[in-house]
Each structure stands twice: as structure tokens, then as C-alpha cells.
Short mmCIF file of C-alpha atoms in Angstrom, two decimals:
data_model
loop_
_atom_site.label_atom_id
_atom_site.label_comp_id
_atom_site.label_asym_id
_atom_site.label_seq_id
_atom_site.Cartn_x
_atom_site.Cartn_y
_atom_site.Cartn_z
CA UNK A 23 114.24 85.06 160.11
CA UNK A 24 116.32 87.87 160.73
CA UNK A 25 120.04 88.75 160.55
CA UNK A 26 121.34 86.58 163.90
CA UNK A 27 118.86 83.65 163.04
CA UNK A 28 121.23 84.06 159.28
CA UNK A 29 124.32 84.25 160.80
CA UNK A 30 123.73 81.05 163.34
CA UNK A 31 122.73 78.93 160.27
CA UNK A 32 125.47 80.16 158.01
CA UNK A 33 128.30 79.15 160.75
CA UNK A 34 126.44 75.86 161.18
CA UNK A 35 126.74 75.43 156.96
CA UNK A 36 130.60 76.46 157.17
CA UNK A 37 131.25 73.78 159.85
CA UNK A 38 129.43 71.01 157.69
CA UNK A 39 130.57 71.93 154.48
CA UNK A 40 133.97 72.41 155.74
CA UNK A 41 134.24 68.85 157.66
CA UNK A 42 132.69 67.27 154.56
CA UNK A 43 134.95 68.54 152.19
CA UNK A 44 138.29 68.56 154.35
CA UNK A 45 137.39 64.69 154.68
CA UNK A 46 137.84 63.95 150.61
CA UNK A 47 141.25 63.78 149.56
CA UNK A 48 142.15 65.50 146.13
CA UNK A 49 141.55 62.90 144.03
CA UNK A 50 138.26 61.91 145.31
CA UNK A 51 137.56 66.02 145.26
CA UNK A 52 138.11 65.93 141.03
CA UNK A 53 135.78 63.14 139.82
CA UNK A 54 132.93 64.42 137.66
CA UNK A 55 129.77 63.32 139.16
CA UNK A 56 127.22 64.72 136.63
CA UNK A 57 125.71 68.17 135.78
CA UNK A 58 124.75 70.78 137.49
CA UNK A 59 121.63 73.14 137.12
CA UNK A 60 123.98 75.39 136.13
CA UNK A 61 125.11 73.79 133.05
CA UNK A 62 128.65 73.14 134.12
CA UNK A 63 130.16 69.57 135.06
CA UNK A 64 129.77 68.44 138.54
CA UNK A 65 132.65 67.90 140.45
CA UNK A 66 132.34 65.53 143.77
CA UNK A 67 133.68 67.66 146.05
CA UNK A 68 130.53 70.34 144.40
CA UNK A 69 128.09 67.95 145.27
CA UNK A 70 129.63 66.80 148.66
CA UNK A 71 129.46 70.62 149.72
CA UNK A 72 126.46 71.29 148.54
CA UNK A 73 124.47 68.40 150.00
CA UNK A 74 126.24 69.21 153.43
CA UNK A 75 124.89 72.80 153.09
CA UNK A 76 121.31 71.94 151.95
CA UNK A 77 120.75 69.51 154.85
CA UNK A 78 120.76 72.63 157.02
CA UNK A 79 118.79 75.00 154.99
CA UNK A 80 115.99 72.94 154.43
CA UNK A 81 115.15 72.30 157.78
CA UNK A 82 114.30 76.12 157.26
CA UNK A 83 112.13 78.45 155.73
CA UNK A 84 113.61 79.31 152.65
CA UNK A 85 113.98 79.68 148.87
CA UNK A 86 117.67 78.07 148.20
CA UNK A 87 119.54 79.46 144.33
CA UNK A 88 122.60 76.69 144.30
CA UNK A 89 124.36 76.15 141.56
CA UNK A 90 124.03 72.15 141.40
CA UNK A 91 120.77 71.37 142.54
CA UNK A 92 118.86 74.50 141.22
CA UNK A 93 116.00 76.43 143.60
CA UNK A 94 115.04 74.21 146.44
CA UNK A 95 112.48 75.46 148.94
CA UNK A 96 109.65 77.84 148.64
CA UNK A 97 110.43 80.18 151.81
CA UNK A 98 110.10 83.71 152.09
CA UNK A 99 113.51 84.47 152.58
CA UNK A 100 115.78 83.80 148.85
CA UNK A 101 119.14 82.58 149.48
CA UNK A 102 122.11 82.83 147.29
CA UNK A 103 124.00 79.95 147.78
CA UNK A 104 127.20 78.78 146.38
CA UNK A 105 128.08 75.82 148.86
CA UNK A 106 132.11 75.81 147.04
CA UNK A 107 133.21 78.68 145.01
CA UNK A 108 136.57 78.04 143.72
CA UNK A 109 135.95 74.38 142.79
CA UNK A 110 139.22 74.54 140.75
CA UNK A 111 141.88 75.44 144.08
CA UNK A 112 139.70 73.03 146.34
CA UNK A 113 140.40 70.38 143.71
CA UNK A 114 144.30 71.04 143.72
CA UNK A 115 144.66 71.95 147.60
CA UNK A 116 145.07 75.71 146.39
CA UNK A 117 143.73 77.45 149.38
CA UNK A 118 140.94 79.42 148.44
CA UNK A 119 137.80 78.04 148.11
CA UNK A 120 134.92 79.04 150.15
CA UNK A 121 131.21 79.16 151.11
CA UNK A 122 129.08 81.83 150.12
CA UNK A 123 125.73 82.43 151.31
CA UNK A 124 123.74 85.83 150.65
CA UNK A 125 120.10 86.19 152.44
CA UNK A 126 117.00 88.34 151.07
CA UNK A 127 114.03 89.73 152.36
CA UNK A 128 112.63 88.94 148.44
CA UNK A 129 114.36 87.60 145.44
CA UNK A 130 116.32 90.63 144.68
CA UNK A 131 119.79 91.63 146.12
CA UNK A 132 118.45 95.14 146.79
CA UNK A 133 116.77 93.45 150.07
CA UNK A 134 119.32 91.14 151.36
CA UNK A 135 120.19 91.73 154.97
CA UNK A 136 123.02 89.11 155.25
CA UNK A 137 126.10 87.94 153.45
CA UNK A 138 128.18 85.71 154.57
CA UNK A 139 131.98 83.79 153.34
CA UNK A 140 133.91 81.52 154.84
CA UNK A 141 137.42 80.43 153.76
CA UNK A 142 137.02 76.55 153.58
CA UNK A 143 140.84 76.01 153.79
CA UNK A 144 141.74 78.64 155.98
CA UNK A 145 139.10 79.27 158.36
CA UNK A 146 138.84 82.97 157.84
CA UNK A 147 135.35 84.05 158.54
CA UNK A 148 133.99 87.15 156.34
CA UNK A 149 130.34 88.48 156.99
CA UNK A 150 127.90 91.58 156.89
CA UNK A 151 125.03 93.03 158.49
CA UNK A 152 123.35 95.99 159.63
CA UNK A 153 126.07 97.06 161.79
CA UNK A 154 128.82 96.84 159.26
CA UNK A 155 131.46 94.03 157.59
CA UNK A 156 133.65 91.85 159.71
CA UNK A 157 136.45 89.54 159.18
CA UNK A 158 136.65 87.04 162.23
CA UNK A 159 134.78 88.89 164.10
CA UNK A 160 136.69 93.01 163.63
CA UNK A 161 135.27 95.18 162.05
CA UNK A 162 137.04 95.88 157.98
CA UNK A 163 136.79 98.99 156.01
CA UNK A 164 137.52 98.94 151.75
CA UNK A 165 140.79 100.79 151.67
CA UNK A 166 141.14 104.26 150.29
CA UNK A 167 143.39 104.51 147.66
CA UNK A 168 142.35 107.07 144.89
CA UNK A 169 145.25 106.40 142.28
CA UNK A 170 144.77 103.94 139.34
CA UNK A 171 148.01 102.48 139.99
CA UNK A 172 146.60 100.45 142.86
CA UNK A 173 146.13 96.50 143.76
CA UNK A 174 143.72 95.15 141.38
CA UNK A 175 142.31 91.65 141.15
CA UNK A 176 140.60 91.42 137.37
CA UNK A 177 139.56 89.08 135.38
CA UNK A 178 140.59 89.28 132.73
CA UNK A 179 142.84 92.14 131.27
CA UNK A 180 142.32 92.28 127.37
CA UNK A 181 144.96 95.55 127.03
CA UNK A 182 147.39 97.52 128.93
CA UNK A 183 146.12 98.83 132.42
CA UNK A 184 148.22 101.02 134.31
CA UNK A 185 147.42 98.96 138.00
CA UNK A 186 150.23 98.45 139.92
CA UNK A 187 149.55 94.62 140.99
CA UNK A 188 147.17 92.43 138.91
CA UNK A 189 145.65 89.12 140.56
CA UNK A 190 143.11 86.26 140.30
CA UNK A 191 142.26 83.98 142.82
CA UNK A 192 140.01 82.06 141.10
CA UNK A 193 136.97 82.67 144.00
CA UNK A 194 134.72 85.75 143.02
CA UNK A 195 132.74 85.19 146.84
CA UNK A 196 136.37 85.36 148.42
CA UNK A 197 137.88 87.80 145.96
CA UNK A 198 135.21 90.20 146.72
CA UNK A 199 135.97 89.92 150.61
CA UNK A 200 139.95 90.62 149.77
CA UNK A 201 138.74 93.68 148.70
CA UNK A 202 136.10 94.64 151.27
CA UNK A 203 138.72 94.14 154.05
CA UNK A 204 141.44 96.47 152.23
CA UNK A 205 144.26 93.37 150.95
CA UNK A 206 143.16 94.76 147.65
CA UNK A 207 142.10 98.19 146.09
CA UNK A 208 139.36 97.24 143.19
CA UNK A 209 137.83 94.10 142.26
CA UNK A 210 136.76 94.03 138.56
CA UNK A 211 134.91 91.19 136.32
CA UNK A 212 134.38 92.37 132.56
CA UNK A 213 134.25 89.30 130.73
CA UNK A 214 131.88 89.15 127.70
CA UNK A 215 128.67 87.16 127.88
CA UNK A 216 128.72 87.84 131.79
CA UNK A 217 130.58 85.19 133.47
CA UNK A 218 129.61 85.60 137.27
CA UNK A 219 126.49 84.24 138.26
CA UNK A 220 124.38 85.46 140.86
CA UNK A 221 125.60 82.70 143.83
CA UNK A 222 129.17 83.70 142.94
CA UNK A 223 128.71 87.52 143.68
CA UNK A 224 126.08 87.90 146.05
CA UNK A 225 127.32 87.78 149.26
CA UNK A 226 130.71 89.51 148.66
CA UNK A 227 129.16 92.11 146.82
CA UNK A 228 126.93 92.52 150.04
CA UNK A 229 130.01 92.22 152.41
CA UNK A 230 131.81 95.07 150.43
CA UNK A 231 128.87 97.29 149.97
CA UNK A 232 128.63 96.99 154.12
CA UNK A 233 132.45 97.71 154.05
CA UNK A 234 132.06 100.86 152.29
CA UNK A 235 132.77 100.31 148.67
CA UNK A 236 130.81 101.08 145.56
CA UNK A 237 129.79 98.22 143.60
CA UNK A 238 128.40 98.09 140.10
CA UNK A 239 127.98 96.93 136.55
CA UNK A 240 130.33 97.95 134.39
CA UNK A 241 127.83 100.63 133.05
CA UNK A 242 127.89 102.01 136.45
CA UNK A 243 124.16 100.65 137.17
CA UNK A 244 123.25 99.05 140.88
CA UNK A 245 123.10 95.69 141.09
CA UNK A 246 120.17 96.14 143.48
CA UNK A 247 117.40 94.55 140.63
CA UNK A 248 119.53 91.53 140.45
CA UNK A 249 117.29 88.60 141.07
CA UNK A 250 118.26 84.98 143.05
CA UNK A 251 117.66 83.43 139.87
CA UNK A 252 119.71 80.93 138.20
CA UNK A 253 119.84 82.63 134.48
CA UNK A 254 120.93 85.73 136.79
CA UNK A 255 124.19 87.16 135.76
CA UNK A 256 126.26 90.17 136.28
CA UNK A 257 129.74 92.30 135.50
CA UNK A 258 130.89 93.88 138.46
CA UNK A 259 133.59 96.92 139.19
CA UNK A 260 133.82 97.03 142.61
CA UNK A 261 136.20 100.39 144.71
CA UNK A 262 136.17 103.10 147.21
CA UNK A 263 133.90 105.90 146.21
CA UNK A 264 136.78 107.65 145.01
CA UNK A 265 138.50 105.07 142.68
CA UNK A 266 135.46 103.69 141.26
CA UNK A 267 134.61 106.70 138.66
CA UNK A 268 138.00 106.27 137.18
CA UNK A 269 137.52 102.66 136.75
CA UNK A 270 134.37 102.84 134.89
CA UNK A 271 136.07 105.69 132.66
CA UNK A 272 139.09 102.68 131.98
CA UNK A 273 137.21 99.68 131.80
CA UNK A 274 134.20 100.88 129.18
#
């Protein structure tokens, strides 16, 4: 499989999760339906996603990390799925919820070679490869502010920052992208005991690597050892080259 073989079969997920889930109304979307893998209660619209996303991907050669069902598969190539990230806003008609998928070469995000998010409500498609990041279809750059009092999405602030904007969005996978295409300066998760799992992050941390931003733990450490592995987990603090020193020096 390589990068275009991803990219077909990630557009095929977005239009079947997308048509399954648009099809539930909201209060269909909220029922509990069990437990995940993940520990976490099951919501239907989780499970209607991600069985709509696993009847593509196993039809092919792959290792599948979802948060409901587990690993599925034993391909070569480890994907990183999380077929609804922001269960809370697709459960409320809060329009930003998305699929997330993140392909590897092995189990580690050091060797994926496609990410890919797409805006279940909206329709706006965000992906990377070896060319570069894209969001439907043109080409997006990380912006370049260098000033701490910037446009910062954070979760969550425990003391005064000197940011100019603060926001949550309640989607790390689309979050991420906000900030790969520029809407937003920094993206930062600090929350003690690690609260972003490795389906949550992967792709957008790929798509804003690709876009030209510097993303880390909070320690300043790669995330390139992170493994597709559901007991994965992971801080990020995620800027331009420029801004990202400063924000490990005020986040530690």
C-alpha cells in the first residue's frame, strides 16, 4: 500500500462514516451502547462510525488501533484509527467531529506516510503526504507568529497564560488541523495522566508536522517512538519552529 492506495480508502471511510452518522438523529447519536476497548462508554453514534469505517479497512491489508473495537487485522501497514473524534459535538449537532485515520509503514508514528481528517459535519477535507498538507485539496502552511500572545487552543489552562485567544473544540484530530492550516497559532494538551490517546493525535500530528510545525511532548521529546497501541498515550505542544521553544519554557 502506498500513500494514493491510503488516500483512496480514507475518502471511501469519510463517505461511509459520514452517511452513516448524518443518518442518526441526536437522540439516537447519545444512547450508550456498551464499552469500548478503550475503557470509556460507548456511544451509538461511536459504534455506528466505527463499524462503517472497519467494513472498508478490512477488506485490506492492515493492522486497525480503534478505540471501540481494539486492534483488528494483522497487516503490515498499522493504522490509527479514530472513526469519530469529538463524540461529545456529534452528539449535540456541535459541528466538529471528524474522522481520523493515520497510516504506518510499522507500528510507530515515526514511519507513517499518511494522515488523514475529515470534518464529518462540514465536509472540510484535511490530509498529508509526501508532498506536503492540504485542506480540500490547497496546499496549508502552520502560520508564523513568534509572540506568546498568539491564538492558542489548550486544554486545559491551570494558571495565567499570557495568549491572546484561548479555545477548545473538543476534537484533538481536528484541533490539530486548525492549527496546521494557520486558523490557530499553537495547539497544546498538558493534562496529567496523559489524556490523548494515540487514535486521537496521530493523524493531525502527522498533518501538522507535513505543514511545517514542530510537534512534541511537553518535555520537548519526538513523538516519533509512539506506538499504534491502545495503552499508547501522549502530551503534545504543537507551533512554528519559532514559537515552540517559548512554549515549552511556559508550559513545564
Amino acid at each position: 500500500m502506498d500513500e494514493r492506495d491510503a488516500l483512496r480508502i480514507s475518502r471511501e471511510i469519510a463517505k461511509n462514516v459520514r452517511k452513516a452518522v448524518s443518518a442518526m438523529p441526536l437522540k439516537e447519536r447519545v444512547k450508550e451502547v456498551g464499552m469500548g476497548k478503550d475503557g470509556t462508554p460507548t456511544k451509538a453514534a461511536d459504534k455506528v462510525a466505527e463499524e462503517a469505517a472497519l467494513e472498508i479497512l478490512k477488506k485490506e491489508s492492515v493492522t486497525v488501533v480503534t478505540e471501540e473495537s481494539g486492534v483488528v487485522g494483522e497487516g503490515d501497514v498499522f493504522v490509527a484509527l479514530d472513526p469519530l473524534d469529538g463524540t461529545f459535538n456529534a452528539t449535540r449537532g456541535v459541528p466538529v467531529y471528524s474522522v481520523s485515520l493515520c497510516f504506518s509503514q510499522s507500528d510507530k508514528l515515526k514511519d507513517a506516510f499518511l494522515g488523514y481528517v475529515y470534518n464529518l459535519a462540514t465536509g472540510d477535507e484535511y490530509y498529508a503526504d509526501s508532498t506536503g498538507a492540504y485542506r480540500n485539496g490547497e496546499r496549508i502552511r502552520v502560520s508564523d507568529e513568534s509572540s506568546l500572545y498568539c491564538n492558542a487552543i489548550i486544554y486545559y489552562p491551570n494558571k495565567d497564560y499570557p495568549f491572546k485567544r484561548m479555545r477548545i473544540f473538543g476534537s484533538a484530530a481536528t484541533e490539530l488541523c486548525f492549527f496546521a492550516d494557520g486558523s490557530f497559532d499553537c495547539f497544546i494538551d498538558i493534562r496529567p495522566g496523559k489524556m490523548l490517546r494515540i487514535y486521537d493525535a496521530a493523524a493531525g500530528v502527522f498533518i501538522a508536522e507535513r505543514a511545517g510545525g514542530k510537534v512534541t511532548e511537553i518535555d520537548g521529546s519526538s513523538l516519533g517512538n509512539k506506538k499504534f497501541d491502545m495503552q499508547e498515550r501522549l502530551n503534545i505542544v504543537a507551533a512554528n519552529e519559532k514559537l515552540h521553544a517559548k512554549l515549552l519554557e511556559l508550559v513545564r
